[in-house]
Amino acid sequence: MCGIVGYVGERDSVPILLDSLARLEYRGYDSAGIAVITAQGQLLGSKAEGKLARLAERLAGGEPLHGAIGIGHTRWATHGRPSDSNAHPHLDCKEKIAVVHNGIIENYAALRAELIAQGHVFHSETDTEVLAHLLEHYHEGDLMQALRKTLARVRGAYALGVIAQDEPNRLLFARNGASPLVVGLGEGEIFVASDTPSILKYTRKVVILHEGEIVEVTRQGYQLSNFAGLIVEREPEQVMWDASSAEKTGFKHFMLKEIFEQPNVVKETMLGRIDESDDVQLFAELKLDEGLLRAITKISITGCGTASHAGMVGMYLLRALCRLPVEMELASEFRYGDRAMDPRTLTIAMSQSGETADTIEAVRIALEAGSPVLGISNVIGSHLTRLADGSLLTRGGPEIGVAATKTYLSQSVAMLLFALYLARIRRSAPQETLRELAAGMQLLPAAIDVVLNTSDAIREIAKRIRKAHSMLFVGRYINVPTALEGALKLKEISYIHAEGYAAGEMKHGPIALLDAKVPVIGIMTDGRIREKILSNLCEAKAREAPIVVVANIGDEEAAQVADHVLWVPRVPELLSPLVNVVPLQLLAYHIADIEGKDVDQPRNLAKTVTVE
Ligand code: G6P
């Protein structure tokens, strides 16, 4: 977690570092800080507990800072509470070397004790500070040599950036493990950041660092090498994402903008993947052998958070269309499952960022067991896409709001495409059924648009239920993940307790919670379980719970049982999770917004979780 940035060029680095950090705050916002080398050749820094805005205020007030080379950091606390002293950058004893760091130094305690015994004085509780002191210890005129010696001493997964007063023209960044780093090339200036969108405003020409690499950056260019010192050649790539994709473009929050981008994201993710006969074609990009896919006997899906819910949608789809045993396991639990995996088990790992530590670890375990891995990710060149045997990109574009919305839809579309493709090549479902579903998918953007147009009506419903302390979201079958996702969205951004449940389980426990103050949100769209959900909602209503239903337009029965209806267009049941989740995203958004919550940066969360 945490976001790190660097800049070297002719301009003042401070506004550029602050601007790039603002786009990285989704990675953590417990504190922020920068360090620069001034025109007078002095290493100076400033840092502040809290969001980046506090640091910006401090800089605009009594602590102005300028310099054409600098590094910056926005923090999600792991070692040491959020505070000024634990904020990065961290300095060595002589205050001549500054370090920013994302990830964890696992052996920091032993290193810290060793350095203290040598006389180093520490000022923070962080694991990061050992890096600054180790660099000082090894620095004999060449920062690169000192960095290599330092990296040889530390264990863990991290990305870090360093500047030194004695070598004022260069930045060094290094990556080990799941913490991403990107170098952006401008004209006479170079940017470094934890992700591409944060520097899109400045350049679209980027070089992605791989694990175990160091980059040396000067105004003139960059040089990649591995930790052992061997030079690595890699040409820059041109990023297709638009700079406006990292801007709010008139919306009050990124989350709302991203919810409204969903029709387009669904279109993008399908683009060129369904041919004129409505057959899904993925062979060329998947890079998984068709013979291998025909021979698999089991599928194991994994992911975290929202990605795990999209994985669960995929589980129902693959079971329905491919007639295979399909299991879904949270990535954080994957390793303890004592699961049976072999070369005929296909593992599908879902991760928007492609960097989530638990998901990456699950992938490693699957690969060790000989299971072929398909990665479904939003980021080309991410850790996941590089580890996996084959990848399917979700084309969601950059998502800035911490609560995932459009990437959930794009992951579900990717799962649908894969299930249709697999069913076709395995002949596990009638060709006609598959084509009808693929044709139905083309109508999803319009159906989602219809839901988006009800946003104002959903806001009115939000006003009625926003004071509840707890809510229960229920669905059945392929809309159980929709209920889980609806509950997750609400709790993430409004801090209202919410549970997602399989509706049939309600009477085995959660019904005890119900009274007139606990709204029940039921997903009751057409399909084989509609009537059963209706009965469950009647049971909840009999306990005086306010009832909100997601129902198909024109469903009279739904209107009768419910106090409030979230109307959605009718689509085939297997496609319904992609439409049904949209009013729940909007409901969560409006409740949080009316309640004045920090929608895009909810407390304690971070978008990309690179710690286990
Ligand atoms: C964090 C985010 C979630 C996200 C999850 C998995 O918890 O807050 O929104 O769903 O990580 O992220 P991934 O990048 O692996 O999809």
XYZ file of C-alpha atoms and ligand atoms in Angstrom:
628
model
C 0.000 0.000 0.000
C 1.172 3.607 0.206
C 1.944 5.623 -2.893
C 5.375 6.894 -3.875
C 6.475 9.407 -6.500
C 9.616 11.057 -7.820
C 10.486 13.861 -10.229
C 13.592 15.220 -11.882
C 13.543 17.959 -14.507
C 13.719 21.684 -15.014
C 10.524 22.583 -13.237
C 9.953 22.942 -9.522
C 9.254 19.386 -8.385
C 6.991 20.336 -5.448
C 3.685 21.058 -7.268
C 4.276 18.036 -9.532
C 4.948 15.714 -6.595
C 1.838 17.000 -4.795
C -0.313 16.638 -7.896
C 0.869 13.063 -8.542
C 0.403 12.170 -4.870
C -3.171 13.489 -5.016
C -3.899 10.794 -7.607
C -2.234 8.153 -5.450
C -4.148 8.915 -2.275
C -6.370 5.915 -3.004
C -3.381 3.842 -1.847
C -3.459 5.388 1.605
C -3.994 8.782 3.221
C -2.774 8.523 6.801
C 0.031 11.022 6.183
C 1.991 12.576 3.340
C 5.451 14.002 2.815
C 8.018 15.134 0.277
C 11.770 15.718 0.169
C 13.628 17.778 -2.443
C 17.124 18.973 -3.164
C 17.011 22.745 -3.388
C 18.827 24.954 -5.901
C 21.364 25.573 -3.107
C 22.040 21.831 -2.978
C 20.331 21.184 0.343
C 18.134 18.176 1.107
C 14.934 19.506 2.695
C 11.572 17.966 3.401
C 8.144 18.483 4.842
C 5.574 15.998 6.104
C 2.251 15.971 7.891
C -0.095 13.492 9.480
C -3.470 13.243 7.720
C -4.436 13.752 4.136
C -2.297 15.376 1.498
C -4.278 18.618 1.860
C -2.635 19.125 5.282
C 0.824 18.863 3.777
C -0.190 21.247 0.974
C -1.442 23.749 3.591
C 1.793 23.458 5.503
C 3.815 24.093 2.351
C 1.631 27.005 1.308
C 1.957 28.490 4.796
C 5.189 28.799 6.684
C 7.181 26.012 5.063
C 7.642 26.701 1.342
C 9.900 24.236 -0.455
C 11.357 24.227 -3.958
C 13.715 22.007 -5.888
C 14.029 20.447 -9.331
C 14.445 16.924 -7.954
C 12.345 15.267 -5.286
C 10.424 12.293 -3.928
C 7.047 12.031 -2.216
C 4.837 9.652 -0.286
C 1.248 9.098 0.801
C 0.891 6.551 3.603
C -1.339 3.676 4.674
C 0.029 2.858 8.101
C 1.431 -0.612 8.808
C 4.350 -0.143 11.234
C 3.604 2.730 13.565
C 0.461 4.810 13.914
C -0.330 7.734 11.611
C 1.753 10.688 12.893
C 4.140 13.363 11.689
C 7.163 11.388 12.866
C 6.057 8.175 11.166
C 5.263 10.020 7.919
C 7.723 9.515 5.046
C 10.265 10.550 3.788
C 12.601 9.127 6.429
C 16.128 10.449 6.822
C 19.473 9.090 7.922
C 21.279 10.526 10.972
C 23.105 13.182 8.960
C 19.865 14.139 7.175
C 21.553 13.774 3.816
C 19.610 10.785 2.478
C 15.796 10.617 2.180
C 13.720 7.490 1.550
C 10.087 6.852 0.630
C 8.794 3.318 0.746
C 5.726 1.224 -0.053
C 5.473 -2.330 1.325
C 7.050 -4.062 4.287
C 10.640 -4.704 5.380
C 10.081 -8.007 7.156
C 13.415 -8.178 8.989
C 13.379 -4.536 10.084
C 13.411 -5.297 13.830
C 16.766 -7.132 13.682
C 18.252 -4.488 11.387
C 17.040 -1.695 13.639
C 18.637 -3.306 16.701
C 21.900 -3.745 14.801
C 21.907 -0.120 13.612
C 21.054 1.231 17.066
C 23.962 -0.784 18.483
C 26.171 0.983 15.944
C 24.967 4.355 17.215
C 22.204 5.225 14.740
C 19.366 7.233 16.258
C 15.819 6.453 15.097
C 12.982 8.969 15.028
C 10.035 6.819 13.982
C 8.373 3.455 14.644
C 8.414 2.539 10.955
C 10.158 -0.327 9.200
C 11.158 2.188 6.497
C 13.602 4.119 8.650
C 16.080 1.205 8.669
C 16.519 1.792 4.925
C 17.725 5.356 5.457
C 20.217 4.261 8.126
C 21.451 1.270 6.124
C 22.015 3.567 3.136
C 23.981 5.907 5.364
C 26.006 2.967 6.681
C 26.939 1.756 3.199
C 27.270 5.139 1.475
C 30.861 5.748 0.433
C 30.332 8.242 -2.360
C 28.097 6.126 -4.599
C 24.417 5.929 -3.736
C 23.835 3.103 -6.207
C 26.423 0.892 -4.495
C 24.925 1.770 -1.123
C 21.456 0.871 -2.395
C 22.555 -2.502 -3.737
C 24.238 -3.334 -0.409
C 21.137 -2.162 1.471
C 18.783 -4.247 -0.652
C 20.951 -7.303 -0.080
C 20.227 -6.927 3.656
C 16.447 -6.464 3.590
C 13.656 -8.978 3.131
C 10.122 -8.238 2.041
C 8.009 -6.923 -0.787
C 8.516 -3.245 -1.429
C 9.001 -0.308 -3.745
C 11.238 2.509 -2.598
C 12.686 5.799 -3.761
C 15.878 7.536 -2.591
C 17.602 10.892 -3.020
C 20.880 12.028 -1.483
C 22.210 15.524 -0.955
C 25.702 14.514 -2.095
C 24.413 13.250 -5.448
C 21.872 15.926 -6.301
C 21.170 14.938 -9.901
C 19.770 11.459 -9.547
C 16.826 9.549 -8.186
C 17.028 5.846 -7.424
C 13.938 3.654 -7.197
C 13.803 -0.093 -6.584
C 11.104 -2.732 -6.639
C 10.908 -6.156 -5.038
C 7.626 -8.089 -5.045
C 4.105 -6.851 -5.433
C 4.641 -3.088 -5.115
C 4.337 -1.503 -8.546
C 6.550 1.247 -9.989
C 6.305 3.122 -13.262
C 8.787 5.530 -14.868
C 7.160 8.218 -17.043
C 9.273 9.879 -19.724
C 8.721 13.547 -20.526
C 10.774 16.083 -22.508
C 13.813 16.812 -20.354
C 12.003 15.551 -17.278
C 11.182 12.164 -15.781
C 8.458 11.082 -13.390
C 8.298 8.001 -11.192
C 5.136 6.768 -9.485
C 3.346 3.778 -8.003
C 0.908 3.762 -10.911
C 0.397 5.161 -14.388
C -2.759 7.285 -13.897
C -0.992 9.495 -11.349
C 1.412 10.761 -14.033
C -0.885 10.544 -17.085
C -1.291 14.296 -17.050
C 2.429 14.664 -17.798
C 3.229 11.774 -20.101
C 1.851 8.626 -21.671
C 5.258 7.108 -22.368
C 6.086 4.713 -19.560
C 8.476 1.981 -18.515
C 7.238 -0.528 -15.955
C 9.717 -1.846 -13.399
C 9.736 -5.589 -12.843
C 10.474 -7.374 -9.596
C 14.083 -7.217 -8.499
C 14.938 -4.113 -10.537
C 16.462 -0.727 -9.780
C 16.040 2.347 -11.932
C 18.435 5.255 -11.915
C 16.750 8.410 -13.148
C 18.437 11.655 -14.216
C 17.197 14.569 -16.283
C 18.808 12.937 -19.308
C 17.226 9.517 -19.041
C 16.833 6.297 -17.153
C 18.873 3.134 -16.673
C 17.395 -0.135 -15.467
C 19.436 -2.827 -13.752
C 18.762 -5.816 -11.559
C 19.751 -5.984 -7.897
C 22.990 -7.742 -8.849
C 23.972 -4.853 -11.130
C 23.282 -6.331 -14.572
C 21.875 -3.775 -17.007
C 18.300 -4.472 -18.144
C 17.088 -3.141 -21.516
C 13.411 -2.268 -21.815
C 11.769 0.022 -24.324
C 9.060 2.414 -23.118
C 5.398 1.675 -23.899
C 2.729 4.116 -24.972
C -0.271 4.114 -22.605
C -3.663 4.337 -24.284
C -5.543 5.656 -21.236
C -6.774 9.187 -21.534
C -5.595 11.814 -19.043
C -9.247 12.748 -18.329
C -9.814 9.225 -17.001
C -7.958 10.324 -13.879
C -10.034 13.548 -13.502
C -13.527 14.041 -12.029
C -14.814 15.789 -15.192
C -17.620 17.650 -13.428
C -18.834 14.846 -11.149
C -18.871 15.519 -7.422
C -16.887 12.353 -6.705
C -14.771 9.893 -8.654
C -17.044 7.095 -7.448
C -20.110 8.688 -9.046
C -18.210 9.352 -12.254
C -17.033 5.756 -12.324
C -20.550 4.402 -11.731
C -21.722 6.487 -14.702
C -18.852 5.198 -16.866
C -20.140 1.638 -16.567
C -22.118 1.378 -19.831
C -18.963 2.366 -21.655
C -16.724 0.073 -19.631
C -18.983 -2.891 -20.401
C -18.782 -2.010 -24.116
C -15.000 -1.647 -23.970
C -14.509 -4.972 -22.223
C -16.590 -6.752 -24.897
C -15.043 -4.882 -27.830
C -13.614 -7.209 -30.486
C -14.199 -10.266 -28.330
C -17.603 -11.301 -29.737
C -17.663 -12.018 -33.475
C -20.449 -11.442 -36.016
C -22.010 -14.845 -35.257
C -22.155 -13.950 -31.539
C -19.374 -16.408 -30.723
C -16.865 -15.291 -28.097
C -13.305 -15.338 -29.437
C -10.538 -15.130 -26.866
C -8.026 -17.645 -28.079
C -5.389 -15.249 -29.393
C -5.193 -13.097 -26.268
C -5.675 -15.744 -23.571
C -2.469 -17.584 -24.449
C -3.924 -20.712 -22.851
C -3.885 -23.754 -25.052
C -7.357 -24.874 -26.206
C -6.384 -28.510 -25.667
C -5.485 -27.692 -22.073
C -8.788 -25.869 -21.536
C -10.713 -28.834 -22.972
C -8.905 -31.204 -20.634
C -9.461 -29.375 -17.331
C -11.586 -31.180 -14.780
C -12.036 -28.432 -12.204
C -11.878 -24.646 -11.832
C -10.717 -22.819 -8.747
C -11.388 -19.063 -8.593
C -9.756 -16.645 -6.175
C -9.554 -12.919 -5.378
C -10.139 -10.378 -2.591
C -12.876 -7.890 -1.791
C -14.970 -6.828 -4.737
C -12.892 -8.989 -7.074
C -13.947 -12.032 -5.039
C -17.589 -11.109 -5.637
C -16.983 -10.918 -9.383
C -15.244 -14.283 -8.996
C -18.374 -15.626 -7.345
C -20.512 -14.409 -10.266
C -18.022 -16.283 -12.449
C -18.422 -19.410 -10.331
C -22.179 -19.541 -11.002
C -21.663 -18.790 -14.703
C -19.013 -21.458 -15.192
C -21.078 -24.022 -13.307
C -24.137 -23.214 -15.402
C -22.415 -23.155 -18.766
C -19.399 -25.449 -18.462
C -20.766 -28.177 -16.210
C -17.542 -28.409 -14.241
C -16.912 -28.415 -10.492
C -16.075 -24.775 -9.784
C -15.015 -23.460 -6.381
C -14.438 -19.935 -5.202
C -12.032 -19.228 -2.335
C -10.988 -15.888 -0.882
C -7.328 -15.359 -1.753
C -6.445 -14.688 1.886
C -7.752 -18.185 2.749
C -6.520 -19.970 -0.354
C -3.292 -21.156 1.226
C -4.976 -22.806 4.201
C -7.499 -24.746 2.154
C -5.447 -27.942 1.748
C -6.976 -27.946 -1.680
C -6.641 -30.623 -4.288
C -5.002 -28.956 -7.287
C -3.206 -30.453 -10.218
C -2.397 -29.617 -13.852
C -6.033 -30.265 -14.759
C -7.349 -27.660 -12.302
C -7.596 -24.220 -13.881
C -7.037 -21.427 -11.360
C -8.622 -18.074 -12.174
C -7.225 -15.153 -10.193
C -9.249 -11.931 -10.222
C -7.553 -8.649 -9.367
C -8.267 -5.170 -10.649
C -4.787 -3.931 -9.741
C -3.043 -7.240 -10.361
C -0.975 -6.421 -7.264
C -3.033 -7.581 -4.251
C -0.593 -9.519 -2.082
C -2.984 -12.292 -1.041
C -4.087 -12.892 -4.615
C -0.494 -13.020 -5.837
C 0.343 -15.498 -3.082
C -2.621 -17.691 -4.068
C -1.349 -17.655 -7.645
C 2.104 -18.768 -6.558
C 0.583 -21.673 -4.613
C -1.503 -22.709 -7.618
C 1.506 -22.523 -9.947
C 3.582 -24.616 -7.543
C 0.873 -27.281 -7.663
C 1.128 -27.290 -11.461
C -2.273 -25.653 -11.941
C -2.458 -23.398 -15.009
C -3.435 -19.853 -13.992
C -5.629 -17.372 -15.819
C -5.286 -13.823 -14.465
C -8.167 -11.373 -14.913
C -6.793 -7.882 -14.327
C -7.235 -4.246 -15.270
C -3.522 -3.505 -15.507
C -1.302 -4.697 -18.331
C 2.128 -5.684 -17.067
C 0.879 -6.035 -13.484
C 2.348 -8.660 -11.218
C -0.620 -10.939 -11.843
C -0.474 -10.747 -15.626
C 3.234 -11.489 -15.551
C 2.917 -14.473 -13.221
C -0.153 -16.034 -14.830
C 0.021 -18.452 -17.758
C -2.702 -16.499 -19.535
C -4.483 -13.188 -19.003
C -7.721 -11.493 -19.816
C -7.719 -7.705 -19.502
C -10.791 -5.978 -18.174
C -10.359 -2.549 -19.863
C -12.020 -0.669 -16.998
C -9.620 2.284 -17.296
C -8.180 3.883 -14.152
C -10.456 3.653 -11.120
C -9.691 6.315 -8.511
C -12.562 5.889 -6.016
C -11.434 3.455 -3.347
C -14.748 1.580 -3.514
C -14.628 -0.500 -6.700
C -17.575 -0.028 -9.071
C -16.789 -0.013 -12.775
C -14.012 -2.533 -12.321
C -16.535 -4.929 -10.713
C -18.672 -4.719 -13.812
C -15.726 -5.163 -16.127
C -14.532 -8.192 -14.128
C -18.003 -9.723 -14.340
C -18.062 -9.106 -18.111
C -14.641 -10.747 -18.444
C -15.942 -13.749 -16.506
C -18.994 -13.950 -18.763
C -16.823 -13.821 -21.865
C -14.551 -16.526 -20.528
C -17.463 -18.771 -19.504
C -19.060 -18.414 -22.953
C -15.740 -19.120 -24.643
C -14.954 -22.133 -22.491
C -18.451 -23.560 -22.933
C -18.111 -23.187 -26.713
C -14.777 -24.947 -27.000
C -15.841 -27.685 -24.569
C -19.291 -27.977 -26.186
C -20.792 -28.033 -22.722
C -23.859 -25.943 -23.572
C -25.996 -25.602 -26.717
C -24.401 -23.192 -29.178
C -27.741 -21.363 -29.430
C -27.835 -20.659 -25.689
C -24.304 -19.275 -25.789
C -25.078 -17.062 -28.768
C -28.253 -15.767 -27.171
C -26.319 -14.813 -24.048
C -23.591 -13.114 -26.092
C -26.277 -11.194 -27.986
C -27.908 -10.300 -24.651
C -24.589 -8.945 -23.404
C -24.628 -6.351 -26.177
C -27.804 -4.924 -24.607
C -26.255 -4.529 -21.149
C -24.881 -0.982 -21.677
C -28.376 0.282 -22.555
C -29.907 -1.558 -19.572
C -27.331 -0.020 -17.213
C -28.078 3.399 -18.694
C -31.730 2.959 -17.746
C -30.686 2.338 -14.128
C -28.334 5.344 -14.108
C -31.261 7.517 -15.155
C -33.021 6.584 -11.891
C -30.177 8.025 -9.791
C -32.342 10.904 -8.475
C -35.109 8.521 -7.415
C -32.530 6.338 -5.665
C -31.285 9.424 -3.811
C -34.808 9.939 -2.463
C -34.844 6.337 -1.171
C -31.401 6.918 0.320
C -32.798 9.847 2.286
C -35.449 7.595 3.836
C -33.153 4.819 5.048
C -29.835 6.584 5.644
C -30.221 6.752 9.431
C -30.390 2.972 9.844
C -27.575 1.490 11.925
C -27.702 -1.811 10.115
C -29.013 -3.201 6.823
C -29.377 -6.690 5.419
C -28.845 -7.385 1.703
C -30.280 -10.670 0.452
C -30.213 -12.509 -2.860
C -30.206 -16.051 -4.124
C -28.231 -18.027 -6.692
C -26.250 -15.798 -9.056
C -27.385 -12.690 -7.149
C -25.882 -13.792 -3.823
C -22.676 -11.998 -4.922
C -24.814 -8.965 -5.806
C -26.111 -8.908 -2.217
C -22.563 -9.269 -0.873
C -21.326 -6.479 -3.116
C -24.262 -4.191 -2.228
C -23.517 -4.663 1.478
C -19.790 -4.144 0.948
C -20.338 -0.867 -0.932
C -22.580 0.455 1.836
C -20.253 -0.386 4.691
C -17.118 0.792 2.873
C -18.280 4.328 2.234
C -21.096 5.065 4.707
C -19.783 3.067 7.721
C -23.278 1.645 8.243
C -23.124 -1.977 9.285
C -24.427 -4.170 6.475
C -24.510 -7.873 5.825
C -24.897 -9.649 2.524
C -26.630 -12.982 2.841
C -28.046 -15.825 0.809
C -31.752 -15.135 1.336
C -32.534 -18.723 2.255
C -30.196 -18.442 5.238
C -32.013 -15.436 6.670
C -34.257 -17.561 8.836
C -31.240 -19.408 10.239
C -29.965 -16.387 12.115
C -30.114 -12.879 10.635
C -33.899 -12.679 10.979
C -33.292 -12.276 14.711
C -31.800 -8.844 13.930
C -34.850 -7.545 12.148
C -37.177 -4.847 13.425
C -38.590 -1.588 12.102
C -35.107 -0.022 12.132
C -33.265 -2.590 10.007
C -34.005 -2.255 6.288
C -33.815 -5.418 4.183
C -32.689 -4.961 0.600
C -33.759 -7.921 -1.541
C -32.802 -8.735 -5.115
C -35.967 -10.033 -6.692
C -35.520 -9.789 -10.446
C -37.005 -12.398 -12.782
C -35.556 -15.866 -12.708
C -36.020 -19.207 -11.131
C -35.676 -17.908 -7.577
C -37.888 -14.819 -7.780
C -40.793 -16.344 -5.872
C -38.585 -17.728 -3.161
C -37.067 -14.295 -2.563
C -40.550 -12.848 -2.493
C -41.425 -15.249 0.359
C -38.247 -14.301 2.236
C -39.085 -10.618 1.903
C -42.618 -11.256 3.196
C -41.033 -12.948 6.227
C -38.888 -9.853 6.789
C -41.877 -7.540 6.317
C -43.819 -9.523 8.928
C -41.037 -8.507 11.366
C -41.654 -4.853 10.420
C -38.378 -4.437 8.556
C -38.545 -1.699 5.904
C -38.275 -3.494 2.557
C -36.328 -2.245 -0.462
C -36.339 -4.450 -3.548
C -34.388 -4.522 -6.759
C -37.106 -5.536 -9.222
C -37.815 -5.541 -12.929
C -39.686 -2.577 -14.295
C -43.435 -3.271 -14.115
C -43.278 -5.937 -11.377
C -46.525 -5.227 -9.498
C -45.920 -7.799 -6.788
C -42.582 -6.222 -5.965
C -44.251 -2.830 -5.658
C -46.789 -4.321 -3.227
C -44.346 -6.030 -0.867
C -41.770 -3.241 -0.887
C -41.640 0.124 0.796
C -39.235 1.255 -1.923
C -38.331 -0.241 -5.300
C -35.060 0.069 -7.190
C -36.265 -0.513 -10.756
C -34.064 -2.288 -13.312
C -34.719 -3.494 -16.879
C -35.354 -7.184 -17.526
C -32.306 -9.171 -18.797
C -31.571 -12.937 -18.856
C -31.020 -14.265 -15.334
C -27.355 -15.161 -15.948
C -26.684 -11.543 -16.952
C -28.760 -10.000 -14.175
C -25.927 -9.463 -11.612
C -24.389 -6.901 -13.968
C -27.521 -4.773 -13.945
C -28.758 -5.450 -10.420
C -25.619 -4.239 -8.710
C -25.858 -0.756 -10.243
C -28.791 0.568 -8.114
C -27.016 -0.805 -5.027
C -23.851 1.123 -5.917
C -25.947 4.264 -6.333
C -27.828 3.630 -3.091
C -24.551 3.314 -1.167
C -23.153 6.390 -2.915
C -26.153 8.613 -2.157
C -26.386 7.513 1.482
C -22.685 8.261 2.029
C -22.855 11.559 0.148
C -25.965 12.809 1.989
C -24.335 11.815 5.269
C -21.282 13.865 4.298
C -18.872 10.945 4.268
C -15.584 10.964 2.392
C -16.867 8.908 -0.528
C -13.663 8.555 -2.553
C -11.350 8.027 0.400
C -13.200 6.159 3.128
C -11.428 5.804 6.447
C -8.964 2.960 7.063
C -9.185 1.594 3.523
C -6.806 1.586 0.607
C -7.487 0.579 -2.946
C -4.532 -1.653 -3.523
C -3.574 -3.900 -0.651
C 0.006 -5.038 -1.101
C 0.347 -6.418 2.427
C -0.932 -9.856 3.467
C -9.067 -3.474 -1.659
C -10.002 -2.479 -2.307
C -11.189 -3.196 -2.927
C -10.719 -4.277 -3.880
C -9.747 -5.243 -3.199
C -9.095 -6.186 -4.208
O -9.683 -4.000 -0.538
O -10.438 -1.522 -1.375
O -11.993 -2.275 -3.633
O -11.825 -4.982 -4.349
O -8.706 -4.517 -2.567
O -8.320 -5.439 -5.105
P -7.845 -5.973 -6.505
O -6.974 -4.896 -7.062
O -7.087 -7.251 -6.248
O -9.063 -6.236 -7.339
